[in-house]
PDB file of C-alpha atoms in Angstrom:
ATOM      1  CA  MET A   1     -25.469  42.642 -64.198  1.00  0.00           C
ATOM      2  CA  ILE A   2     -25.702  46.398 -63.331  1.00  0.00           C
ATOM      3  CA  ALA A   3     -22.335  48.231 -62.081  1.00  0.00           C
ATOM      4  CA  THR A   4     -22.413  50.283 -59.386  1.00  0.00           C
ATOM      5  CA  THR A   5     -19.930  52.940 -58.076  1.00  0.00           C
ATOM      6  CA  PRO A   6     -18.715  52.167 -54.312  1.00  0.00           C
ATOM      7  CA  LYS A   7     -20.312  55.375 -53.697  1.00  0.00           C
ATOM      8  CA  ALA A   8     -23.579  54.471 -55.561  1.00  0.00           C
ATOM      9  CA  ALA A   9     -23.723  51.238 -53.776  1.00  0.00           C
ATOM     10  CA  GLY A  10     -23.058  52.960 -50.151  1.00  0.00           C
ATOM     11  CA  ARG A  11     -26.328  55.268 -51.225  1.00  0.00           C
ATOM     12  CA  LEU A  12     -28.459  52.468 -51.797  1.00  0.00           C
ATOM     13  CA  ALA A  13     -26.979  50.282 -48.574  1.00  0.00           C
ATOM     14  CA  ALA A  14     -28.679  53.347 -46.707  1.00  0.00           C
ATOM     15  CA  ALA A  15     -31.316  53.552 -48.129  1.00  0.00           C
ATOM     16  CA  LEU A  16     -32.245  49.667 -47.893  1.00  0.00           C
ATOM     17  CA  CYS A  17     -31.456  50.350 -44.347  1.00  0.00           C
ATOM     18  CA  LEU A  18     -34.064  53.283 -43.840  1.00  0.00           C
ATOM     19  CA  ALA A  19     -36.727  51.752 -45.473  1.00  0.00           C
ATOM     20  CA  LEU A  20     -36.678  48.536 -43.378  1.00  0.00           C
ATOM     21  CA  CYS A  21     -35.686  51.143 -39.861  1.00  0.00           C
ATOM     22  CA  LEU A  22     -39.284  52.690 -40.854  1.00  0.00           C
ATOM     23  CA  ALA A  23     -41.920  49.363 -41.466  1.00  0.00           C
ATOM     24  CA  PRO A  24     -45.161  50.501 -40.264  1.00  0.00           C
ATOM     25  CA  ALA A  25     -45.575  49.807 -36.325  1.00  0.00           C
ATOM     26  CA  ALA A  26     -48.904  47.543 -37.339  1.00  0.00           C
ATOM     27  CA  ALA A  27     -47.221  45.613 -39.613  1.00  0.00           C
ATOM     28  CA  LEU A  28     -44.444  44.562 -37.397  1.00  0.00           C
ATOM     29  CA  ALA A  29     -46.952  43.720 -34.531  1.00  0.00           C
ATOM     30  CA  GLN A  30     -48.730  41.758 -37.225  1.00  0.00           C
ATOM     31  CA  SER A  31     -45.442  39.913 -37.771  1.00  0.00           C
ATOM     32  CA  ALA A  32     -44.741  39.401 -33.378  1.00  0.00           C
ATOM     33  CA  SER A  33     -48.087  37.647 -33.655  1.00  0.00           C
ATOM     34  CA  PRO A  34     -47.610  33.659 -34.343  1.00  0.00           C
ATOM     35  CA  ALA A  35     -51.270  33.774 -35.038  1.00  0.00           C
ATOM     36  CA  ALA A  36     -51.089  36.204 -37.422  1.00  0.00           C
ATOM     37  CA  MET A  37     -47.924  34.449 -38.600  1.00  0.00           C
ATOM     38  CA  ARG A  38     -49.828  30.886 -39.365  1.00  0.00           C
ATOM     39  CA  GLU A  39     -51.976  32.860 -42.103  1.00  0.00           C
ATOM     40  CA  THR A  40     -49.965  35.452 -43.593  1.00  0.00           C
ATOM     41  CA  MET A  41     -46.761  34.186 -43.685  1.00  0.00           C
ATOM     42  CA  ASN A  42     -45.210  34.295 -47.242  1.00  0.00           C
ATOM     43  CA  ILE A  43     -42.127  31.595 -48.174  1.00  0.00           C
ATOM     44  CA  GLY A  44     -41.768  30.613 -51.394  1.00  0.00           C
ATOM     45  CA  ASP A  45     -40.140  27.230 -52.260  1.00  0.00           C
ATOM     46  CA  GLU A  46     -36.481  27.276 -51.824  1.00  0.00           C
ATOM     47  CA  PRO A  47     -34.870  24.370 -54.460  1.00  0.00           C
ATOM     48  CA  GLY A  48     -31.592  23.626 -53.580  1.00  0.00           C
ATOM     49  CA  ARG A  49     -32.025  24.636 -50.165  1.00  0.00           C
ATOM     50  CA  VAL A  50     -30.904  21.176 -47.998  1.00  0.00           C
ATOM     51  CA  SER A  51     -32.562  20.287 -44.937  1.00  0.00           C
ATOM     52  CA  THR A  52     -32.003  16.200 -44.314  1.00  0.00           C
ATOM     53  CA  GLU A  53     -34.207  13.712 -43.771  1.00  0.00           C
ATOM     54  CA  GLU A  54     -33.332  13.594 -40.330  1.00  0.00           C
ATOM     55  CA  VAL A  55     -35.842  16.760 -39.152  1.00  0.00           C
ATOM     56  CA  VAL A  56     -38.101  15.767 -37.127  1.00  0.00           C
ATOM     57  CA  ILE A  57     -40.963  18.422 -34.680  1.00  0.00           C
ATOM     58  CA  ARG A  58     -39.971  17.087 -31.481  1.00  0.00           C
ATOM     59  CA  GLU A  59     -41.300  19.942 -29.132  1.00  0.00           C
ATOM     60  CA  GLY A  60     -45.007  21.847 -29.133  1.00  0.00           C
ATOM     61  CA  ALA A  61     -48.365  21.280 -30.601  1.00  0.00           C
ATOM     62  CA  PHE A  62     -46.860  19.901 -34.034  1.00  0.00           C
ATOM     63  CA  ARG A  63     -44.558  17.509 -32.926  1.00  0.00           C
ATOM     64  CA  ARG A  64     -45.789  13.576 -33.633  1.00  0.00           C
ATOM     65  CA  GLN A  65     -47.960  12.030 -30.391  1.00  0.00           C
ATOM     66  CA  LEU A  66     -50.282   9.721 -30.024  1.00  0.00           C
ATOM     67  CA  VAL A  67     -53.931  11.450 -29.169  1.00  0.00           C
ATOM     68  CA  PHE A  68     -57.276  10.867 -28.744  1.00  0.00           C
ATOM     69  CA  PHE A  69     -59.496  11.371 -32.373  1.00  0.00           C
ATOM     70  CA  ARG A  70     -63.024  10.316 -32.344  1.00  0.00           C
ATOM     71  CA  SER A  71     -63.694   8.825 -35.667  1.00  0.00           C
ATOM     72  CA  THR A  72     -65.939   6.409 -37.254  1.00  0.00           C
ATOM     73  CA  GLU A  73     -63.244   5.753 -40.162  1.00  0.00           C
ATOM     74  CA  ALA A  74     -61.310   2.142 -40.790  1.00  0.00           C
ATOM     75  CA  PRO A  75     -57.859   2.498 -39.096  1.00  0.00           C
ATOM     76  CA  GLY A  76     -55.370   3.410 -41.710  1.00  0.00           C
ATOM     77  CA  THR A  77     -57.393   6.264 -42.768  1.00  0.00           C
ATOM     78  CA  LEU A  78     -55.447   9.837 -43.222  1.00  0.00           C
ATOM     79  CA  VAL A  79     -58.014  12.912 -42.096  1.00  0.00           C
ATOM     80  CA  VAL A  80     -56.465  16.151 -42.660  1.00  0.00           C
ATOM     81  CA  HIS A  81     -57.987  19.361 -40.558  1.00  0.00           C
ATOM     82  CA  THR A  82     -56.555  22.469 -42.602  1.00  0.00           C
ATOM     83  CA  SER A  83     -57.741  24.770 -40.012  1.00  0.00           C
ATOM     84  CA  GLU A  84     -55.475  23.337 -36.949  1.00  0.00           C
ATOM     85  CA  ARG A  85     -53.039  22.132 -39.220  1.00  0.00           C
ATOM     86  CA  PHE A  86     -52.686  18.866 -37.848  1.00  0.00           C
ATOM     87  CA  LEU A  87     -53.374  15.046 -39.882  1.00  0.00           C
ATOM     88  CA  TYR A  88     -54.249  12.123 -37.980  1.00  0.00           C
ATOM     89  CA  LEU A  89     -53.323   8.624 -39.030  1.00  0.00           C
ATOM     90  CA  VAL A  90     -56.352   6.717 -37.596  1.00  0.00           C
ATOM     91  CA  LEU A  91     -55.352   3.845 -35.175  1.00  0.00           C
ATOM     92  CA  GLY A  92     -59.104   2.669 -34.138  1.00  0.00           C
ATOM     93  CA  ASN A  93     -60.864   2.799 -30.393  1.00  0.00           C
ATOM     94  CA  ASN A  94     -60.819   6.539 -30.768  1.00  0.00           C
ATOM     95  CA  ARG A  95     -56.711   7.329 -30.879  1.00  0.00           C
ATOM     96  CA  ALA A  96     -54.508   8.771 -33.618  1.00  0.00           C
ATOM     97  CA  LEU A  97     -51.174   9.396 -34.637  1.00  0.00           C
ATOM     98  CA  ARG A  98     -50.955  13.299 -35.050  1.00  0.00           C
ATOM     99  CA  TYR A  99     -48.914  14.998 -37.447  1.00  0.00           C
ATOM    100  CA  GLY A 100     -47.943  18.715 -37.853  1.00  0.00           C
ATOM    101  CA  ILE A 101     -48.182  20.195 -41.252  1.00  0.00           C
ATOM    102  CA  GLY A 102     -47.988  23.141 -43.540  1.00  0.00           C
ATOM    103  CA  VAL A 103     -51.338  23.579 -45.681  1.00  0.00           C
ATOM    104  CA  GLY A 104     -52.621  25.959 -48.329  1.00  0.00           C
ATOM    105  CA  ARG A 105     -52.143  29.878 -47.990  1.00  0.00           C
ATOM    106  CA  GLU A 106     -55.473  31.967 -48.759  1.00  0.00           C
ATOM    107  CA  GLY A 107     -57.218  31.182 -51.823  1.00  0.00           C
ATOM    108  CA  PHE A 108     -55.062  27.658 -52.192  1.00  0.00           C
ATOM    109  CA  THR A 109     -57.072  25.695 -49.683  1.00  0.00           C
ATOM    110  CA  TRP A 110     -59.240  22.549 -50.467  1.00  0.00           C
ATOM    111  CA  SER A 111     -61.011  19.333 -49.079  1.00  0.00           C
ATOM    112  CA  GLY A 112     -62.597  16.262 -50.388  1.00  0.00           C
ATOM    113  CA  LEU A 113     -62.091  12.422 -50.411  1.00  0.00           C
ATOM    114  CA  VAL A 114     -59.288  10.609 -52.316  1.00  0.00           C
ATOM    115  CA  ARG A 115     -56.962   7.719 -51.918  1.00  0.00           C
ATOM    116  CA  VAL A 116     -53.084   6.982 -51.566  1.00  0.00           C
ATOM    117  CA  SER A 117     -52.124   6.546 -56.240  1.00  0.00           C
ATOM    118  CA  ARG A 118     -48.708   6.655 -55.419  1.00  0.00           C
ATOM    119  CA  LYS A 119     -45.517   6.885 -53.060  1.00  0.00           C
ATOM    120  CA  ALA A 120     -42.334   7.810 -53.928  1.00  0.00           C
ATOM    121  CA  GLU A 121     -39.080   8.016 -52.030  1.00  0.00           C
ATOM    122  CA  TRP A 122     -37.082  11.620 -52.583  1.00  0.00           C
ATOM    123  CA  PRO A 123     -39.559  12.728 -55.523  1.00  0.00           C
ATOM    124  CA  ASP A 124     -38.892  14.665 -58.162  1.00  0.00           C
ATOM    125  CA  TRP A 125     -40.779  17.977 -58.872  1.00  0.00           C
ATOM    126  CA  THR A 126     -42.220  19.405 -61.416  1.00  0.00           C
ATOM    127  CA  PRO A 127     -43.858  22.287 -61.056  1.00  0.00           C
ATOM    128  CA  PRO A 128     -47.609  22.579 -62.779  1.00  0.00           C
ATOM    129  CA  PRO A 129     -48.201  25.009 -65.470  1.00  0.00           C
ATOM    130  CA  GLU A 130     -50.325  27.426 -62.676  1.00  0.00           C
ATOM    131  CA  MET A 131     -47.396  26.943 -59.997  1.00  0.00           C
ATOM    132  CA  ILE A 132     -44.602  28.458 -62.518  1.00  0.00           C
ATOM    133  CA  GLN A 133     -47.502  30.939 -64.034  1.00  0.00           C
ATOM    134  CA  ARG A 134     -47.098  32.660 -60.389  1.00  0.00           C
ATOM    135  CA  GLN A 135     -43.362  32.092 -59.944  1.00  0.00           C
ATOM    136  CA  PRO A 136     -41.675  32.130 -63.275  1.00  0.00           C
ATOM    137  CA  TYR A 137     -38.247  31.680 -61.520  1.00  0.00           C
ATOM    138  CA  LEU A 138     -39.015  28.273 -60.364  1.00  0.00           C
ATOM    139  CA  PRO A 139     -37.039  25.209 -61.908  1.00  0.00           C
ATOM    140  CA  ARG A 140     -39.327  23.450 -64.319  1.00  0.00           C
ATOM    141  CA  PHE A 141     -37.914  20.417 -63.226  1.00  0.00           C
ATOM    142  CA  MET A 142     -35.795  18.973 -60.517  1.00  0.00           C
ATOM    143  CA  ALA A 143     -34.665  15.988 -59.433  1.00  0.00           C
ATOM    144  CA  GLY A 144     -35.666  14.356 -55.796  1.00  0.00           C
ATOM    145  CA  GLY A 145     -32.877  14.778 -53.688  1.00  0.00           C
ATOM    146  CA  PRO A 146     -32.231  16.558 -49.830  1.00  0.00           C
ATOM    147  CA  GLY A 147     -32.059  20.394 -51.856  1.00  0.00           C
ATOM    148  CA  ASN A 148     -35.666  19.624 -53.197  1.00  0.00           C
ATOM    149  CA  PRO A 149     -38.890  21.047 -52.299  1.00  0.00           C
ATOM    150  CA  MET A 150     -40.937  17.923 -52.263  1.00  0.00           C
ATOM    151  CA  GLY A 151     -38.406  16.702 -49.493  1.00  0.00           C
ATOM    152  CA  SER A 152     -37.770  13.270 -48.692  1.00  0.00           C
ATOM    153  CA  ARG A 153     -41.005  11.304 -49.155  1.00  0.00           C
ATOM    154  CA  ALA A 154     -44.120  12.095 -51.004  1.00  0.00           C
ATOM    155  CA  LEU A 155     -47.923  10.818 -51.012  1.00  0.00           C
ATOM    156  CA  TYR A 156     -49.726  11.259 -54.431  1.00  0.00           C
ATOM    157  CA  LEU A 157     -52.882  12.208 -53.703  1.00  0.00           C
ATOM    158  CA  GLY A 158     -55.595  10.359 -56.229  1.00  0.00           C
ATOM    159  CA  SER A 159     -55.686  12.412 -59.554  1.00  0.00           C
ATOM    160  CA  THR A 160     -54.694  15.434 -58.420  1.00  0.00           C
ATOM    161  CA  VAL A 161     -51.864  17.727 -58.569  1.00  0.00           C
ATOM    162  CA  TYR A 162     -51.448  17.612 -54.819  1.00  0.00           C
ATOM    163  CA  ARG A 163     -49.446  15.679 -52.000  1.00  0.00           C
ATOM    164  CA  ILE A 164     -48.563  14.819 -48.572  1.00  0.00           C
ATOM    165  CA  HIS A 165     -44.996  14.900 -48.638  1.00  0.00           C
ATOM    166  CA  GLY A 166     -41.474  16.473 -46.953  1.00  0.00           C
ATOM    167  CA  THR A 167     -39.960  19.840 -46.945  1.00  0.00           C
ATOM    168  CA  ASN A 168     -36.964  21.689 -47.257  1.00  0.00           C
ATOM    169  CA  GLN A 169     -38.254  24.452 -45.011  1.00  0.00           C
ATOM    170  CA  PRO A 170     -39.652  22.683 -41.948  1.00  0.00           C
ATOM    171  CA  GLU A 171     -40.057  26.233 -40.265  1.00  0.00           C
ATOM    172  CA  THR A 172     -42.862  26.156 -42.257  1.00  0.00           C
ATOM    173  CA  ILE A 173     -44.625  23.725 -40.095  1.00  0.00           C
ATOM    174  CA  GLY A 174     -48.062  24.984 -38.655  1.00  0.00           C
ATOM    175  CA  HIS A 175     -48.486  28.021 -41.431  1.00  0.00           C
ATOM    176  CA  ALA A 176     -50.433  28.625 -44.526  1.00  0.00           C
ATOM    177  CA  VAL A 177     -47.716  28.506 -47.216  1.00  0.00           C
ATOM    178  CA  SER A 178     -48.235  26.108 -49.643  1.00  0.00           C
ATOM    179  CA  SER A 179     -50.145  25.782 -53.234  1.00  0.00           C
ATOM    180  CA  GLY A 180     -52.097  23.146 -51.863  1.00  0.00           C
ATOM    181  CA  CYS A 181     -49.799  20.539 -50.706  1.00  0.00           C
ATOM    182  CA  PHE A 182     -49.714  19.319 -46.983  1.00  0.00           C
ATOM    183  CA  ARG A 183     -45.602  19.377 -45.956  1.00  0.00           C
ATOM    184  CA  LEU A 184     -44.304  17.468 -42.864  1.00  0.00           C
ATOM    185  CA  ALA A 185     -40.653  17.950 -41.565  1.00  0.00           C
ATOM    186  CA  ASN A 186     -38.794  14.847 -43.636  1.00  0.00           C
ATOM    187  CA  GLY A 187     -38.367  12.682 -40.342  1.00  0.00           C
ATOM    188  CA  ASP A 188     -42.488  13.095 -40.126  1.00  0.00           C
ATOM    189  CA  VAL A 189     -42.798  12.446 -43.372  1.00  0.00           C
ATOM    190  CA  ILE A 190     -40.914   9.561 -43.314  1.00  0.00           C
ATOM    191  CA  ASP A 191     -42.187   8.039 -40.278  1.00  0.00           C
ATOM    192  CA  LEU A 192     -45.951   8.732 -41.846  1.00  0.00           C
ATOM    193  CA  TYR A 193     -44.721   6.142 -45.562  1.00  0.00           C
ATOM    194  CA  THR A 194     -43.825   3.405 -43.536  1.00  0.00           C
ATOM    195  CA  ARG A 195     -47.295   3.723 -42.192  1.00  0.00           C
ATOM    196  CA  VAL A 196     -50.075   4.414 -45.112  1.00  0.00           C
ATOM    197  CA  PRO A 197     -50.102   1.480 -48.274  1.00  0.00           C
ATOM    198  CA  VAL A 198     -51.155   3.250 -51.290  1.00  0.00           C
ATOM    199  CA  GLY A 199     -55.074   2.790 -51.632  1.00  0.00           C
ATOM    200  CA  ALA A 200     -55.120   4.162 -48.351  1.00  0.00           C
ATOM    201  CA  LYS A 201     -58.276   6.516 -47.813  1.00  0.00           C
ATOM    202  CA  VAL A 202     -57.811  10.425 -47.607  1.00  0.00           C
ATOM    203  CA  ILE A 203     -60.035  13.051 -46.122  1.00  0.00           C
ATOM    204  CA  ILE A 204     -59.698  16.421 -46.323  1.00  0.00           C
ATOM    205  CA  ARG A 205     -61.668  18.900 -44.155  1.00  0.00           C
ATOM    206  CA  HIS A 206     -61.614  22.250 -43.204  1.00  0.00           C
ATOM    207  CA  ALA A 207     -62.393  21.367 -39.336  1.00  0.00           C
ATOM    208  CA  ALA A 208     -63.164  18.637 -36.851  1.00  0.00           C
ATOM    209  CA  THR A 209     -66.763  17.719 -37.468  1.00  0.00           C
ATOM    210  CA  LEU A 210     -69.327  16.777 -34.510  1.00  0.00           C
TER     211      LEU A 210
END
């Protein structure tokens, strides 16, 4: 701990205030743009922050909704469009249940074909070594619960380190902030969890294909 006098603390507070007030106009303009925020928002995981399982996105484009979705995939297939920030559960007859998601930030996006290899309620969290190297302040292990960044449910994707999971940061839905996992609001991932069995096919794409 660094000891400070009241006078020194006052000078520090003033300096911080001045720095914030003099933020570049370009940066402020960028933060005001929703489109730019989706690409540049950089929110680290917050272990210990509590978000209950009832949180659901109820308004806007990222709310759970039935949509037209042309696909030749079998009902029960999950299709992720990372550029759109949507996950689709194929229902058949050109219909799908669409969920808003958070995706990997720049440099952490990926595509491929996997299957749901495991499911877990209130999953534990063990950050992989690569994440610990980038964020050494993270815990090495955290038991599942409302304060866990993995949220209320998780669908594990094949043998990868990636998952479809809940989050204790529902405000990040629709943004590119993760290390490659796909996050849903806790209430939405619970809904998805009840509909998707182990073995379900999962297709990850950057965008829709014709």
